[in-house]
Short mmCIF file of C-alpha atoms and ligand atoms in Angstrom, two decimals:
data_model
loop_
_atom_site.label_atom_id
_atom_site.label_comp_id
_atom_site.label_asym_id
_atom_site.label_seq_id
_atom_site.Cartn_x
_atom_site.Cartn_y
_atom_site.Cartn_z
CA MET U 3 55.58 148.11 62.28
CA ASN U 4 58.59 145.82 62.52
CA LYS U 5 58.74 143.06 65.10
CA ILE U 6 61.06 143.74 68.04
CA VAL U 7 63.74 141.46 69.51
CA PHE U 8 65.41 142.22 72.86
CA ILE U 9 68.85 140.60 73.10
CA THR U 10 71.07 140.49 76.19
CA GLY U 11 74.81 140.14 75.57
CA ALA U 12 74.63 141.64 72.07
CA SER U 13 78.12 143.16 72.22
CA SER U 14 79.78 139.86 71.25
CA GLY U 15 79.34 136.24 70.18
CA PHE U 16 75.87 134.72 69.89
CA GLY U 17 74.08 137.90 70.91
CA GLU U 18 75.81 140.01 68.29
CA ALA U 19 75.20 137.34 65.62
CA CYS U 20 71.52 137.25 66.63
CA ALA U 21 71.34 141.02 66.26
CA TYR U 22 72.57 140.69 62.66
CA ARG U 23 70.32 137.73 61.87
CA PHE U 24 67.12 139.20 63.28
CA ALA U 25 67.89 142.61 61.71
CA SER U 26 68.43 140.94 58.35
CA GLU U 27 64.91 139.50 58.70
CA GLY U 28 63.42 142.95 59.34
CA TYR U 29 63.34 143.01 63.14
CA ASP U 30 64.06 146.17 65.14
CA VAL U 31 66.67 145.25 67.74
CA ILE U 32 67.19 146.21 71.38
CA ALA U 33 70.86 145.33 71.89
CA THR U 34 72.15 145.17 75.45
CA GLY U 35 75.47 144.56 77.19
CA ARG U 36 77.94 146.45 79.37
CA ARG U 37 80.28 147.67 76.60
CA ALA U 38 78.47 150.75 75.30
CA GLY U 39 81.06 151.46 72.57
CA ARG U 40 80.51 148.07 70.98
CA LEU U 41 76.75 148.47 71.06
CA GLU U 42 77.00 151.88 69.41
CA ALA U 43 79.23 150.47 66.66
CA LEU U 44 76.70 147.67 66.17
CA GLN U 45 73.93 150.27 65.92
CA GLN U 46 75.79 152.10 63.14
CA ARG U 47 76.50 148.91 61.18
CA ILE U 48 73.07 147.34 61.51
CA GLN U 49 71.06 150.50 60.84
CA SER U 50 73.09 151.30 57.74
CA THR U 51 73.10 147.73 56.41
CA HIS U 52 69.59 146.55 57.20
CA GLY U 53 67.54 149.76 57.49
CA VAL U 54 65.96 148.71 60.79
CA ARG U 55 66.13 150.48 64.15
CA LEU U 56 68.65 149.38 66.79
CA LEU U 57 68.43 150.66 70.36
CA PRO U 58 71.65 150.18 72.36
CA LEU U 59 71.14 149.82 76.13
CA ASP U 60 74.15 149.36 78.37
CA PHE U 61 73.57 147.84 81.78
CA ASP U 62 74.87 145.00 83.90
CA VAL U 63 72.34 142.16 84.14
CA GLN U 64 73.57 141.50 87.70
CA ASP U 65 72.23 144.90 88.76
CA LYS U 66 68.50 144.45 89.40
CA ALA U 67 67.77 148.18 89.66
CA ALA U 68 69.64 148.92 86.42
CA VAL U 69 67.80 146.14 84.56
CA PHE U 70 64.38 147.40 85.64
CA ALA U 71 65.31 151.04 84.97
CA ALA U 72 66.42 150.18 81.42
CA VAL U 73 63.32 148.15 80.56
CA GLN U 74 60.85 150.46 82.28
CA GLY U 75 62.48 153.41 80.51
CA LEU U 76 61.64 152.05 77.04
CA SER U 77 59.60 154.48 74.99
CA ALA U 78 56.20 153.30 73.71
CA ASP U 79 57.59 152.50 70.27
CA TRP U 80 60.01 149.94 71.78
CA GLN U 81 57.66 148.23 74.21
CA GLU U 82 55.98 145.64 72.03
CA ILE U 83 58.75 143.08 72.39
CA ASP U 84 58.08 139.92 70.38
CA VAL U 85 61.21 137.93 71.22
CA LEU U 86 63.46 138.10 74.30
CA ILE U 87 66.82 136.34 73.97
CA ASN U 88 68.36 135.78 77.40
CA ASN U 89 71.90 135.26 76.18
CA ALA U 90 74.23 137.30 78.44
CA GLY U 91 76.36 134.90 80.40
CA LEU U 92 79.81 133.58 81.05
CA ALA U 93 82.02 130.89 82.48
CA LEU U 94 84.83 132.01 84.77
CA GLY U 95 87.69 129.65 85.49
CA ARG U 96 87.93 125.89 85.11
CA ASP U 97 89.02 124.50 88.45
CA TYR U 98 88.35 121.61 90.81
CA PHE U 99 85.39 122.26 93.12
CA ASP U 100 87.65 122.35 96.20
CA GLN U 101 90.02 124.85 94.58
CA ALA U 102 87.76 127.13 92.51
CA ASN U 103 87.58 130.85 93.14
CA MET U 104 84.37 131.63 95.01
CA ASP U 105 84.13 135.14 93.55
CA ASP U 106 84.01 133.48 90.12
CA TRP U 107 81.18 131.25 91.35
CA GLU U 108 79.22 134.26 92.55
CA THR U 109 79.71 136.17 89.29
CA MET U 110 78.47 133.18 87.27
CA ILE U 111 75.42 132.70 89.49
CA ASP U 112 74.66 136.44 89.54
CA THR U 113 74.96 136.73 85.75
CA ASN U 114 73.72 133.42 84.34
CA VAL U 115 70.90 132.80 86.81
CA LYS U 116 69.95 136.00 88.62
CA GLY U 117 70.54 138.21 85.57
CA LEU U 118 68.27 136.00 83.48
CA LEU U 119 65.60 136.19 86.20
CA TYR U 120 65.79 139.99 86.45
CA VAL U 121 65.62 140.58 82.70
CA SER U 122 62.76 138.11 82.28
CA ARG U 123 60.72 139.62 85.11
CA ALA U 124 61.34 143.15 83.78
CA VAL U 125 60.34 142.31 80.19
CA LEU U 126 57.47 139.92 80.92
CA PRO U 127 54.78 142.55 81.67
CA LEU U 128 55.27 143.77 78.10
CA MET U 129 54.41 140.25 76.88
CA THR U 130 51.77 139.09 79.39
CA SER U 131 49.73 142.27 78.80
CA ARG U 132 49.46 141.24 75.12
CA ASN U 133 49.29 137.45 75.74
CA LYS U 134 52.05 137.14 73.19
CA GLY U 135 55.80 136.63 73.08
CA HIS U 136 58.70 134.22 72.85
CA ILE U 137 61.49 133.86 75.41
CA ILE U 138 64.65 132.12 74.22
CA ASN U 139 67.10 131.19 76.98
CA LEU U 140 70.73 130.26 76.30
CA GLY U 141 71.64 127.14 78.24
CA SER U 142 74.52 124.90 77.20
CA THR U 143 75.54 121.29 76.78
CA ALA U 144 77.13 122.08 80.18
CA GLY U 145 73.53 122.17 81.41
CA LYS U 146 72.95 118.63 80.15
CA GLU U 147 76.03 116.77 81.48
CA VAL U 148 78.36 118.00 84.21
CA TYR U 149 82.03 117.75 83.26
CA GLU U 150 85.20 117.78 85.37
CA LYS U 151 86.00 121.27 86.70
CA GLY U 152 82.74 122.61 85.25
CA ASN U 153 80.97 122.58 88.65
CA VAL U 154 79.25 125.95 89.11
CA TYR U 155 79.15 126.91 85.42
CA CYS U 156 77.36 123.61 84.75
CA ALA U 157 75.03 124.26 87.70
CA THR U 158 74.05 127.68 86.33
CA LYS U 159 73.24 126.13 82.95
CA PHE U 160 71.22 123.31 84.56
CA SER U 161 69.35 126.17 86.24
CA VAL U 162 68.64 127.74 82.85
CA GLY U 163 67.07 124.42 81.80
CA ALA U 164 64.97 124.23 84.97
CA LEU U 165 63.90 127.87 84.75
CA SER U 166 62.93 127.44 81.10
CA GLN U 167 60.66 124.54 82.08
CA ALA U 168 59.23 126.60 84.93
CA MET U 169 58.57 129.61 82.70
CA ARG U 170 56.91 127.40 80.07
CA ILE U 171 54.52 125.98 82.67
CA ASP U 172 53.73 129.24 84.44
CA LEU U 173 53.33 131.26 81.23
CA LEU U 174 51.04 128.74 79.50
CA ARG U 175 48.03 130.85 80.42
CA HIS U 176 49.54 133.78 78.51
CA GLY U 177 50.41 131.82 75.36
CA ILE U 178 54.08 132.77 75.67
CA LYS U 179 56.57 130.39 74.08
CA VAL U 180 59.72 129.44 75.97
CA THR U 181 62.64 127.80 74.20
CA ALA U 182 65.92 126.68 75.78
CA ILE U 183 68.87 126.45 73.38
CA HIS U 184 71.85 124.37 74.47
CA PRO U 185 74.93 124.88 72.25
CA GLY U 186 78.15 122.92 72.51
CA ALA U 187 81.58 124.42 71.91
CA ALA U 188 81.36 127.59 69.83
CA GLU U 189 84.19 129.92 68.94
CA THR U 190 83.35 133.33 70.43
CA GLU U 191 84.94 135.39 73.20
CA PHE U 192 83.57 132.81 75.68
CA SER U 193 86.86 130.97 76.30
CA LEU U 194 88.93 134.16 76.42
CA VAL U 195 86.59 135.38 79.18
CA ARG U 196 86.65 132.00 80.93
CA PHE U 197 90.45 131.87 80.97
CA LYS U 198 90.72 135.56 81.89
CA GLY U 199 92.55 136.75 78.79
CA ASP U 200 94.87 133.72 78.40
CA ALA U 201 94.61 133.53 74.60
CA SER U 202 96.62 130.32 74.12
CA THR U 203 94.50 128.32 76.59
CA ALA U 204 91.36 129.83 75.07
CA THR U 205 92.44 128.87 71.54
CA SER U 206 93.35 125.31 72.61
CA VAL U 207 89.67 124.63 73.38
CA TYR U 208 88.96 124.74 69.65
CA THR U 209 92.14 123.09 68.35
CA GLY U 210 91.41 120.04 66.19
CA ILE U 211 87.69 120.69 65.80
CA GLU U 212 85.59 122.82 63.55
CA ALA U 213 83.57 124.37 66.36
CA LEU U 214 80.18 126.02 65.94
CA SER U 215 80.37 129.68 64.94
CA ALA U 216 78.26 132.41 66.49
CA LYS U 217 76.39 132.58 63.18
CA ASP U 218 75.58 128.85 63.29
CA VAL U 219 73.98 129.34 66.70
CA ALA U 220 72.17 132.54 65.70
CA ASP U 221 70.70 130.80 62.63
CA VAL U 222 69.26 128.05 64.84
CA ILE U 223 67.94 130.56 67.37
CA TYR U 224 66.30 132.52 64.58
CA TYR U 225 64.74 129.34 63.18
CA THR U 226 63.02 128.62 66.51
CA SER U 227 61.34 132.03 66.25
CA THR U 228 59.91 131.38 62.78
CA LEU U 229 57.47 128.58 63.59
CA PRO U 230 53.69 128.99 63.50
CA ALA U 231 52.03 130.47 66.61
CA HIS U 232 50.87 127.05 67.81
CA VAL U 233 54.33 125.40 67.53
CA CYS U 234 57.06 125.78 70.16
CA ILE U 235 60.49 124.16 70.31
CA ASN U 236 60.95 123.54 74.03
CA ASP U 237 64.53 122.35 74.26
CA LEU U 238 67.18 122.19 71.56
CA VAL U 239 70.76 120.89 71.80
CA LEU U 240 73.20 121.70 69.01
CA THR U 241 76.86 120.80 68.74
CA CYS U 242 79.44 120.73 65.98
CA THR U 243 79.70 117.34 64.29
CA GLN U 244 82.95 116.57 66.15
CA GLN U 245 81.24 116.89 69.53
CA ALA U 246 78.81 114.34 70.99
CA ASN U 247 78.03 115.96 74.34
CA SER U 248 79.78 118.15 76.91
CA MET U 249 82.61 115.59 77.34
CA TYR U 250 83.16 113.69 74.09
CA PHE U 251 85.00 115.31 71.20
CA TYR U 252 86.69 113.78 68.17
CA LYS U 253 89.73 116.01 67.74
CA LYS U 254 91.88 115.74 64.62
N1 NAP Z 317 80.65 129.87 73.26
C1 NAP Z 317 80.30 128.71 73.75
O1 NAP Z 317 81.00 127.69 73.55
C2 NAP Z 317 78.98 128.56 74.48
C3 NAP Z 317 78.41 127.29 74.52
C4 NAP Z 317 77.19 127.12 75.19
C5 NAP Z 317 76.58 128.20 75.78
N2 NAP Z 317 77.15 129.43 75.75
C6 NAP Z 317 76.43 130.54 76.40
O2 NAP Z 317 76.00 131.43 75.39
C7 NAP Z 317 75.90 132.74 75.91
C8 NAP Z 317 76.70 133.70 75.03
O3 NAP Z 317 78.05 133.31 75.03
P1 NAP Z 317 79.07 133.69 73.87
O4 NAP Z 317 79.74 132.43 73.48
O5 NAP Z 317 78.41 134.51 72.84
O6 NAP Z 317 80.13 134.54 74.74
P2 NAP Z 317 80.76 136.00 74.54
O7 NAP Z 317 81.25 136.19 73.15
O8 NAP Z 317 81.74 136.14 75.66
O9 NAP Z 317 79.51 136.97 74.80
C9 NAP Z 317 78.93 137.11 76.08
C10 NAP Z 317 78.01 138.31 76.08
O10 NAP Z 317 77.40 138.39 77.40
C11 NAP Z 317 77.51 139.73 77.85
N3 NAP Z 317 77.61 139.77 79.31
C12 NAP Z 317 78.43 139.04 80.10
N4 NAP Z 317 78.25 139.39 81.39
C13 NAP Z 317 77.31 140.38 81.38
C14 NAP Z 317 76.72 141.17 82.41
N5 NAP Z 317 77.06 141.01 83.69
N6 NAP Z 317 75.80 142.08 82.07
C15 NAP Z 317 75.45 142.26 80.78
N7 NAP Z 317 75.96 141.55 79.76
C16 NAP Z 317 76.90 140.63 80.08
C17 NAP Z 317 78.80 140.26 77.19
O11 NAP Z 317 78.69 141.67 77.05
P3 NAP Z 317 79.54 142.75 77.87
O12 NAP Z 317 80.85 142.14 78.22
O13 NAP Z 317 79.61 143.92 76.94
O14 NAP Z 317 78.68 143.02 79.07
C18 NAP Z 317 78.73 139.61 75.82
O15 NAP Z 317 77.96 140.39 74.96
C19 NAP Z 317 76.39 132.66 77.36
O16 NAP Z 317 75.26 132.55 78.20
C20 NAP Z 317 77.21 131.38 77.38
O17 NAP Z 317 77.24 130.81 78.67
C21 NAP Z 317 78.35 129.63 75.10
#
């Protein structure tokens, strides 16, 4: 039987690239997101290219009932999840703390923090019952240094770091690995979402740098899943070579 990876936010960016990478290594993939059409297209492409199974599941990670219904509805042949990638997330807006849109704040907290909690709690019984599994959480360099106008997005990614530490401690007794991955700037739909469809502002984020690609990040995520059972990467920061941390870039 193939190993199984459960990926949130597989309809785009890092999640989609992880779906391809893990499928190319023989994993069956549970691919989740809200855009069902994209997940179905991914299913067609991955199943025909890699000959593995892909199960598309569309739900909103902010909706606790929907998350639990989706995971608890998995048939027996999808329940032995080896790797959970908590990747779904977003930044919304880039504004001074005293001017930022509070609905944006709530969406980021509900998605990046509460969504990660719901998915983890829903999937964990399938790992703890086997004393086996690997949870990979997507943080960010924004969860390492706060930058101007990053306020709540940064706070949600600091939370991902804290929750990864907490999970690692509390799941020790089950032998479950927990890895936090903290990418720097990567060219995906992230900035288009952040700037609410303003393509020129979104593109300007990457002007003058060769940013990470989704594939670069997926390759590193996959690598962390390949280590022997007794070896766990706890925390990993990756940036493009023209970025030093969440504030310093060398733009050409
Ligand atoms: N790109 C970067 O520079 C960067 C750097 C560091 C960290 N990150 C983090 O990496 C993760 C992936 O980002 P990305 O760059 O791949 O962005 P992306 O291309 O915009 O992909 C985000 C994914 O998250 C899903 N998603 C968003 N809200 C959701 C919700 N409420 N319920 C279910 N799925 C939801 C989206 O799917 P649907 O829209 O179909 O729901 C999409 O598949 C995020 O956590 C982000 O914060 C990104």
